[in-house]
Coordinates of C-alpha atoms and ligand atoms in Angstrom, one line a residue:
X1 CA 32.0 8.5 3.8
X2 CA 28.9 10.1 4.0
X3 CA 25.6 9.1 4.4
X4 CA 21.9 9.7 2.6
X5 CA 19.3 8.3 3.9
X6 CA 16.4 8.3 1.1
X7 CA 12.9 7.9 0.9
X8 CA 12.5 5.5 -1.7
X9 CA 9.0 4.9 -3.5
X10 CA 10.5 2.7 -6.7
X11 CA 9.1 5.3 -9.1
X12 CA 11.3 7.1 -11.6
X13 CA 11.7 10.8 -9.2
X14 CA 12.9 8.5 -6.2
X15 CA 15.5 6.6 -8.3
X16 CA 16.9 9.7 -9.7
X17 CA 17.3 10.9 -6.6
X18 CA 19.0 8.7 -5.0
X19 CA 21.7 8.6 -8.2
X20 CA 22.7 12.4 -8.4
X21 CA 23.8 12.4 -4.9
X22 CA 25.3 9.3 -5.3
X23 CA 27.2 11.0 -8.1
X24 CA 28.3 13.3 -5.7
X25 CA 30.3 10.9 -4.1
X26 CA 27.6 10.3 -0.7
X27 CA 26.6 6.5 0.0
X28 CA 23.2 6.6 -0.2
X29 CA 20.8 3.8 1.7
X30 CA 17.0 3.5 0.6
X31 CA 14.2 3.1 2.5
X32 CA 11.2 1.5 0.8
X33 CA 8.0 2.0 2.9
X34 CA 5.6 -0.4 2.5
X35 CA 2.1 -1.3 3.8
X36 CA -1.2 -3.0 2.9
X37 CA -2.4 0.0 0.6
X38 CA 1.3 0.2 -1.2
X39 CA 4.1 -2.6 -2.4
X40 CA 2.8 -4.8 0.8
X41 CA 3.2 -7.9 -1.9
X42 CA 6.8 -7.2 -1.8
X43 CA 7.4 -8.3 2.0
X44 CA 7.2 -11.8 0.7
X45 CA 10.2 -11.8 -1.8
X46 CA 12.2 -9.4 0.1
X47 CA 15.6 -10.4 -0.8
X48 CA 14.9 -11.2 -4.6
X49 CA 13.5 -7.0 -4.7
X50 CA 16.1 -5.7 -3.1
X51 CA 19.1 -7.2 -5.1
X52 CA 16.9 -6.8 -8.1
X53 CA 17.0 -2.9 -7.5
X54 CA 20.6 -3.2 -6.5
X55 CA 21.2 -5.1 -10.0
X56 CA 19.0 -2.7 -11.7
X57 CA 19.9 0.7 -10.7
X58 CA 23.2 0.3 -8.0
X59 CA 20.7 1.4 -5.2
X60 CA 20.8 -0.5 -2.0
X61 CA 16.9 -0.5 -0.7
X62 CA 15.8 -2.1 2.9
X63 CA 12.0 -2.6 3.3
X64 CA 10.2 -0.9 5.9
X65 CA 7.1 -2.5 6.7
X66 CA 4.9 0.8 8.1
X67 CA 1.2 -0.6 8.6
X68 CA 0.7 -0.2 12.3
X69 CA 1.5 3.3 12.5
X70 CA 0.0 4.3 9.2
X71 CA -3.7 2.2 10.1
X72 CA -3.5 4.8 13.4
X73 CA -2.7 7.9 11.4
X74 CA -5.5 6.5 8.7
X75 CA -7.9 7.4 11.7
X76 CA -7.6 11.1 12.1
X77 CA -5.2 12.7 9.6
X78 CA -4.2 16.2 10.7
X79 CA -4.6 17.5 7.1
X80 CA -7.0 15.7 6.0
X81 CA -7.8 13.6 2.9
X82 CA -7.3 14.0 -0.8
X83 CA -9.9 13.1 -3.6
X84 CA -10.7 10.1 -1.7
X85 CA -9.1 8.2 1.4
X86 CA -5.7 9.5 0.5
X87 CA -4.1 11.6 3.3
X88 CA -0.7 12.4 1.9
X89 CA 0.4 15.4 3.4
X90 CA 0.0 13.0 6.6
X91 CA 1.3 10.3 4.6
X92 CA 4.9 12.0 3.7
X93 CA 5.4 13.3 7.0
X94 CA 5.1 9.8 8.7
X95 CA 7.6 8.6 6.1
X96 CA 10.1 11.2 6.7
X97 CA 9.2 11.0 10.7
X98 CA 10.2 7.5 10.5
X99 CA 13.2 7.7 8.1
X100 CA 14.8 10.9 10.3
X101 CA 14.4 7.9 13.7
X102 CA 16.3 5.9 11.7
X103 CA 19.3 8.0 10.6
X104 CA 21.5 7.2 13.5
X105 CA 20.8 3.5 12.8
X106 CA 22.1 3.9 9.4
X107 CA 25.0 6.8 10.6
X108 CA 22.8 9.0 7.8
X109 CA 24.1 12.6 7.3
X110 CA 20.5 13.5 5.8
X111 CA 17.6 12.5 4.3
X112 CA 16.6 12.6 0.7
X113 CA 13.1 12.5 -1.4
X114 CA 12.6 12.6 -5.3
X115 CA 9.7 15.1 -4.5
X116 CA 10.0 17.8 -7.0
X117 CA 7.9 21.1 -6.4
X118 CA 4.7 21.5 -8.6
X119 CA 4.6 18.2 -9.6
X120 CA 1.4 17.1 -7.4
X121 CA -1.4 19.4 -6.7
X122 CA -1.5 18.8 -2.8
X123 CA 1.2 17.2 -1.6
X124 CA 4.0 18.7 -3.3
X125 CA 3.3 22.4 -3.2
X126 CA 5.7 24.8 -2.1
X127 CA 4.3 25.3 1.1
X128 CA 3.3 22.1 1.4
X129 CA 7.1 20.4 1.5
X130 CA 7.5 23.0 4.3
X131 CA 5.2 21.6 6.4
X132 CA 5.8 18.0 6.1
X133 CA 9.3 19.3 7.5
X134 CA 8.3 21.4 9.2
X135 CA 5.7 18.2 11.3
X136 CA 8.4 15.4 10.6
X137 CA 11.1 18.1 13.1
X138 CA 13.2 17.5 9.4
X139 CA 14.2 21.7 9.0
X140 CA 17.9 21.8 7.5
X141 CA 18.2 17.8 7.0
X142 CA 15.5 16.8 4.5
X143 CA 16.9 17.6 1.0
X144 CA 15.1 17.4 -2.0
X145 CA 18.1 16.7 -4.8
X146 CA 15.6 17.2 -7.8
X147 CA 14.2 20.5 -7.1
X148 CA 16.7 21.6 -4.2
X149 CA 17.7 25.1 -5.8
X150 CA 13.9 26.1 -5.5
X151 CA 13.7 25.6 -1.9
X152 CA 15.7 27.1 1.0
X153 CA 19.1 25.6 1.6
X154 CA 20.3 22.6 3.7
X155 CA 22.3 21.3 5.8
X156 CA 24.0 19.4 3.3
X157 CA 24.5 22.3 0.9
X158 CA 25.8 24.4 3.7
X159 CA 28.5 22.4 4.7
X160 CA 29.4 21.7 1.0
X161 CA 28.5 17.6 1.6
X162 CA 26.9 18.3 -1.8
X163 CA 26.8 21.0 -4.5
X164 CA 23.6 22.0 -5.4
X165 CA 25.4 23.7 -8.9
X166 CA 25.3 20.4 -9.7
X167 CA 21.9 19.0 -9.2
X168 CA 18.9 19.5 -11.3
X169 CA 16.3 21.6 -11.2
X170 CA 13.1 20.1 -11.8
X171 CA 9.8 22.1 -11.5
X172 CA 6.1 21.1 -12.3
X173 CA 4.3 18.3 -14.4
X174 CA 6.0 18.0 -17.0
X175 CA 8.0 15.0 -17.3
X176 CA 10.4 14.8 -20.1
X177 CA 13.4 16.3 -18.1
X178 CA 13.3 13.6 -16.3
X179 CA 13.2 11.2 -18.8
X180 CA 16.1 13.2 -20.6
X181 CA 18.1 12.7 -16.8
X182 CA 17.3 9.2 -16.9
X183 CA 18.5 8.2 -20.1
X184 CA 22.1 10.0 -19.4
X185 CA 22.3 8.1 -16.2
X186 CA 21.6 4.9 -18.7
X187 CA 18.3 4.2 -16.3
X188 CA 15.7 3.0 -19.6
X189 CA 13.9 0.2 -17.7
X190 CA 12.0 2.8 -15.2
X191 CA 8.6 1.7 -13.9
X192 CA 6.0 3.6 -14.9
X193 CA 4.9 6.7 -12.8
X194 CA 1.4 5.5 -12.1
X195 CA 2.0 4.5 -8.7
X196 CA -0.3 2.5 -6.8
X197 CA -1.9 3.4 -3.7
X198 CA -5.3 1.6 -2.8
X199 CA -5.6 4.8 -0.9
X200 CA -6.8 6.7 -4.3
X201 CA -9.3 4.4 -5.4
X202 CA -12.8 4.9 -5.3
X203 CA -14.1 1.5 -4.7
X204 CA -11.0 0.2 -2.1
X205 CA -10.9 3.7 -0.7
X206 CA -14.1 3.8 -0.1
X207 CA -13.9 0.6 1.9
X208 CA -11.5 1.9 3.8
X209 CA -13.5 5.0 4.8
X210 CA -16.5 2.3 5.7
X211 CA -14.5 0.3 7.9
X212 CA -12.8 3.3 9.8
X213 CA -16.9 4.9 10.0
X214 CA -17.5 1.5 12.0
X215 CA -15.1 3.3 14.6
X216 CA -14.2 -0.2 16.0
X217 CA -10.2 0.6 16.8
X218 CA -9.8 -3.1 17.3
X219 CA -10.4 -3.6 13.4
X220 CA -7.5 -2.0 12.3
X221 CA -5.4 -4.2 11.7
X222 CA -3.2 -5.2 8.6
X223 CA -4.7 -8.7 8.4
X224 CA -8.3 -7.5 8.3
X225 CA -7.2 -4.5 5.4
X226 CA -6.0 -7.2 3.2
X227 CA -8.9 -9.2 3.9
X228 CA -11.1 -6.1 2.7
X229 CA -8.8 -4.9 -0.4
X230 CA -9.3 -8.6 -2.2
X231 CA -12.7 -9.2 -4.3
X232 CA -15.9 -8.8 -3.7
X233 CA -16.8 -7.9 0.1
X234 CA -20.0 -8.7 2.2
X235 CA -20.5 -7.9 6.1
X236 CA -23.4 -10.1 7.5
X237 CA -25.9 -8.7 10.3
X238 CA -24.0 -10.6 12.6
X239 CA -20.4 -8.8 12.1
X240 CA -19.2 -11.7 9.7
X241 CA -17.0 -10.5 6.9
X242 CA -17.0 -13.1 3.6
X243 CA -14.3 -12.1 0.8
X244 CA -14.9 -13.5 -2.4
X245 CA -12.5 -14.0 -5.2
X246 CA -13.3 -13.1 -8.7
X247 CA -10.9 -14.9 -10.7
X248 CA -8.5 -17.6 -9.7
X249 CA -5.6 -15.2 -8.6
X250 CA -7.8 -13.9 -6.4
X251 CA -9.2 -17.4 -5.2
X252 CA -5.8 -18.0 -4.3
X253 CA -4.7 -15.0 -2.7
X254 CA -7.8 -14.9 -0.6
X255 CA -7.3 -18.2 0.6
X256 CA -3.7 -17.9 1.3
X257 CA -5.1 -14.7 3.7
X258 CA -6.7 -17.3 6.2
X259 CA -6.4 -17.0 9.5
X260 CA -6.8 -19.1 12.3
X261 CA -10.2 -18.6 12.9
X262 CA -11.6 -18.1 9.4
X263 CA -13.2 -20.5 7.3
X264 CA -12.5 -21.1 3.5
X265 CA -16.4 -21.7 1.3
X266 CA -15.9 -23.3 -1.8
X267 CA -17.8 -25.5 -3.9
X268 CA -17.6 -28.9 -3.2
X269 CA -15.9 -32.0 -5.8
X270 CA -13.3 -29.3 -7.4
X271 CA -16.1 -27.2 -9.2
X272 CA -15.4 -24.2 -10.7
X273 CA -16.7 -21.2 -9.3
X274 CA -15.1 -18.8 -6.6
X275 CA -13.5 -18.8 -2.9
X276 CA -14.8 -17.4 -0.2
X277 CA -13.1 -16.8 3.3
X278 CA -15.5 -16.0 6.3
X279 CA -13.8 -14.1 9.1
X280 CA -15.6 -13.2 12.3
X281 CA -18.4 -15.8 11.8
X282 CA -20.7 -16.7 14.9
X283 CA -21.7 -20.5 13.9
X284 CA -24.1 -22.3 11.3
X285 CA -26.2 -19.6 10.5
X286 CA -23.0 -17.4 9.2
X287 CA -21.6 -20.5 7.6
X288 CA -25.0 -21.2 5.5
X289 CA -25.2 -17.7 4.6
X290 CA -21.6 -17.5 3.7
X291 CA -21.8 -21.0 1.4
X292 CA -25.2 -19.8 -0.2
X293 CA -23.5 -16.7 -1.4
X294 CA -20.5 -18.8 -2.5
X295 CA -22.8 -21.1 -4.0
X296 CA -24.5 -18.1 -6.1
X297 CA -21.6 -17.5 -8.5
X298 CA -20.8 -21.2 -8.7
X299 CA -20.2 -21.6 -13.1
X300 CA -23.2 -23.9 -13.2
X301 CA -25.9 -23.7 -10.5
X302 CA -28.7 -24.7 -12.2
X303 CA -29.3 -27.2 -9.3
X304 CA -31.4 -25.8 -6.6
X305 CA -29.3 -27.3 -4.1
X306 CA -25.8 -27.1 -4.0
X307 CA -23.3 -28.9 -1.8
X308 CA -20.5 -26.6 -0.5
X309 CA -17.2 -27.0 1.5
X310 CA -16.4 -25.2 4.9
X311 CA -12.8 -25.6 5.7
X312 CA -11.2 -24.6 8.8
X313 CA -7.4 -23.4 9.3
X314 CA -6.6 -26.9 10.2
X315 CA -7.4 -28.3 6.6
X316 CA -10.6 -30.1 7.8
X317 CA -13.5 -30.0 5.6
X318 CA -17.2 -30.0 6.2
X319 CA -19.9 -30.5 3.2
X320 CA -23.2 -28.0 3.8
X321 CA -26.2 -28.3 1.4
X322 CA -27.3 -24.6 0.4
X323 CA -30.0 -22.8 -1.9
X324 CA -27.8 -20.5 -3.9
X325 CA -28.9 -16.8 -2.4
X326 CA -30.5 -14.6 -4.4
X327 CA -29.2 -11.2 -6.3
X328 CA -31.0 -8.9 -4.0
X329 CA -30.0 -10.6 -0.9
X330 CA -26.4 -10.4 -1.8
X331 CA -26.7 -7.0 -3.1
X332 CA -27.6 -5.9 0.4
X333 CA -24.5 -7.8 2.1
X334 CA -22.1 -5.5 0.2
X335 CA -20.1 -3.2 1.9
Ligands
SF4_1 S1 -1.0 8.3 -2.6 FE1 -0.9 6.9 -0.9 S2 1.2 6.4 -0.6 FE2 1.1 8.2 -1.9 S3 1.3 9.9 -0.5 FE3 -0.8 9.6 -0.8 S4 -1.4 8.2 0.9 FE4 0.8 8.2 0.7

């Protein structure tokens, strides 16, 4: 049986392509890219996602996890970025470079997107498809089942794997054929098409940009961009970094980032009030600075002293007395 190798973002376009070529009779396996600016959370319930999607929509998705190349290409995209730290163009073509290295693994035929033409401003122009396979050496084997008529033939077309005849032909913005598509295939329970990439933000983008204009490669790591991309940031004169949660999700999921060398601030005898993790201190002065900014949004900090709680990877606590720091001070700390 043949084999399509697909490109598979979760969004409505990348389900429907996968399940017209399936209707052609070609096994199709799904690659879901993921890194810490899009569905990283899903590395940690792997299995229950996958055989959710397979129970959902018959589509049999693998993870990819893609962060280490994709924090390199972050650093210099080729074609630059979009409205903020977004560089898609450079963005698609890793993605396809990385699915096309994995074809013989998977025995694939040919590789599959839901792209369809018109339907992004940048990254899915006409001309712009053509150079993402044009960069990811993809000519002839990256099909595009949703919009394939539009474009110059493939591979797969050419040696009748599929019949284009039979494949739709999306174009543009407008989204109701494929609505209409997915309601014959019986698909009703589509996520929306507001994707999320961290990339597009404003606020997390532009912490991105700030951290890659520190031009310190060794940075760049995955750990340290899910440190940044969770609450409220602050970088201390000394290099420290302190991430703060806002809420208690965040609380947790900012403590659950610690690593072996950071340090967990929070307020001492269970008090409300937010978590803070301190990576890249340099001793007491980094840990007072960290606890008095801690100790700032504490629920009730009336008292002018407060007593805070430094504790290490280990589990090991420390109590530190602090002056709550002021706005201004803190304002300055922000990235
Ligand atoms: S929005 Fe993000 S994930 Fe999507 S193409 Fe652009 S950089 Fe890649």
């Amino acid at each position: 049986m043949t084999t399509a190798l697909a490109l598979f973002s979760g969004g409505l376009d990348s389900l429907l392509a996968c399940r017209v070529i399936q209707n052609q009779g070609i096994k199709v396996k799904a690659l879901k890219f993921v890194s810490p600016f899009f569905d990283y959370d899903l590395l940690v319930r792997q299995d229950e996602y996958c055989s959710e999607i397979f129970t959902r929509y018959g589509i049999d998705v693998e993870l990819i996890d893609i962060s280490a190349p994709f924090l390199q290409m972050l650093a210099a995209p080729a074609h630059g970025y979009g409205k903020n730290f977004n560089p898609c163009v450079d963005c698609k073509i890793l993605l396809v470079s990385t699915a096309k290295g994995l074809m013989a693994h998977y025995d694939a035929s040919f590789l599959i997107t839901g792209e369809v033409v018109g339907q992004r401003p940048m990254s899915q122009r006409q001309d712009t498809l053509r150079i993402i396979e044009r960069e990811s050496n993809t000519d002839g084997i990256l099909l595009r089942p949703l919009c394939c008529r539009a474009l110059k033939k493939t591979k797969a077309e050419e040696l009748g794997l599929i019949d284009p005849d039979a494949l739709p032909h999306f174009y543009g913005r407008n989204r109701t054929p494929q609505i209409e598509l997915a309601a014959q295939l019986g698909i009703t329970d589509f996520p929306s098409p507001a994707g999320g990439c961290i990339l597009t933000e404003p606020l997390r983008g532009g912490r991105m940009r700030a951290l890659y204009n520190l031009h310190q490669p060794h940075l760049l790591t995955p750990d340290n961009t899910r440190f940044l991309l969770q609450g409220r940031q602050y970088r201390f004169p000394s290099g420290a970094w302190l991430s703060l949660g806002r809420n208690e999700a965040e609380n947790d999921h900012i403590e659950s980032l610690q690593m072996e060398k950071d340090l967990i601030i929070r307020a001492a005898a269970d008090r409300p009030g937010p978590s803070g993790l301190l990576r890249f201190s340099q001793g007491l002065a980094d840990y007072e600075l960290a606890a008095a900014i801690v100790a700032c949004y504490l629920k009730k900090n009336d008292a002018r002293i407060q007593e805070m709680q430094v504790i290490n990877h280990g589990g090991q606590s420390h109590l530190l007395k602090v002056e709550p720091a002021g706005p201004e001070e803190i304002e300055a700390l922000r990235w």
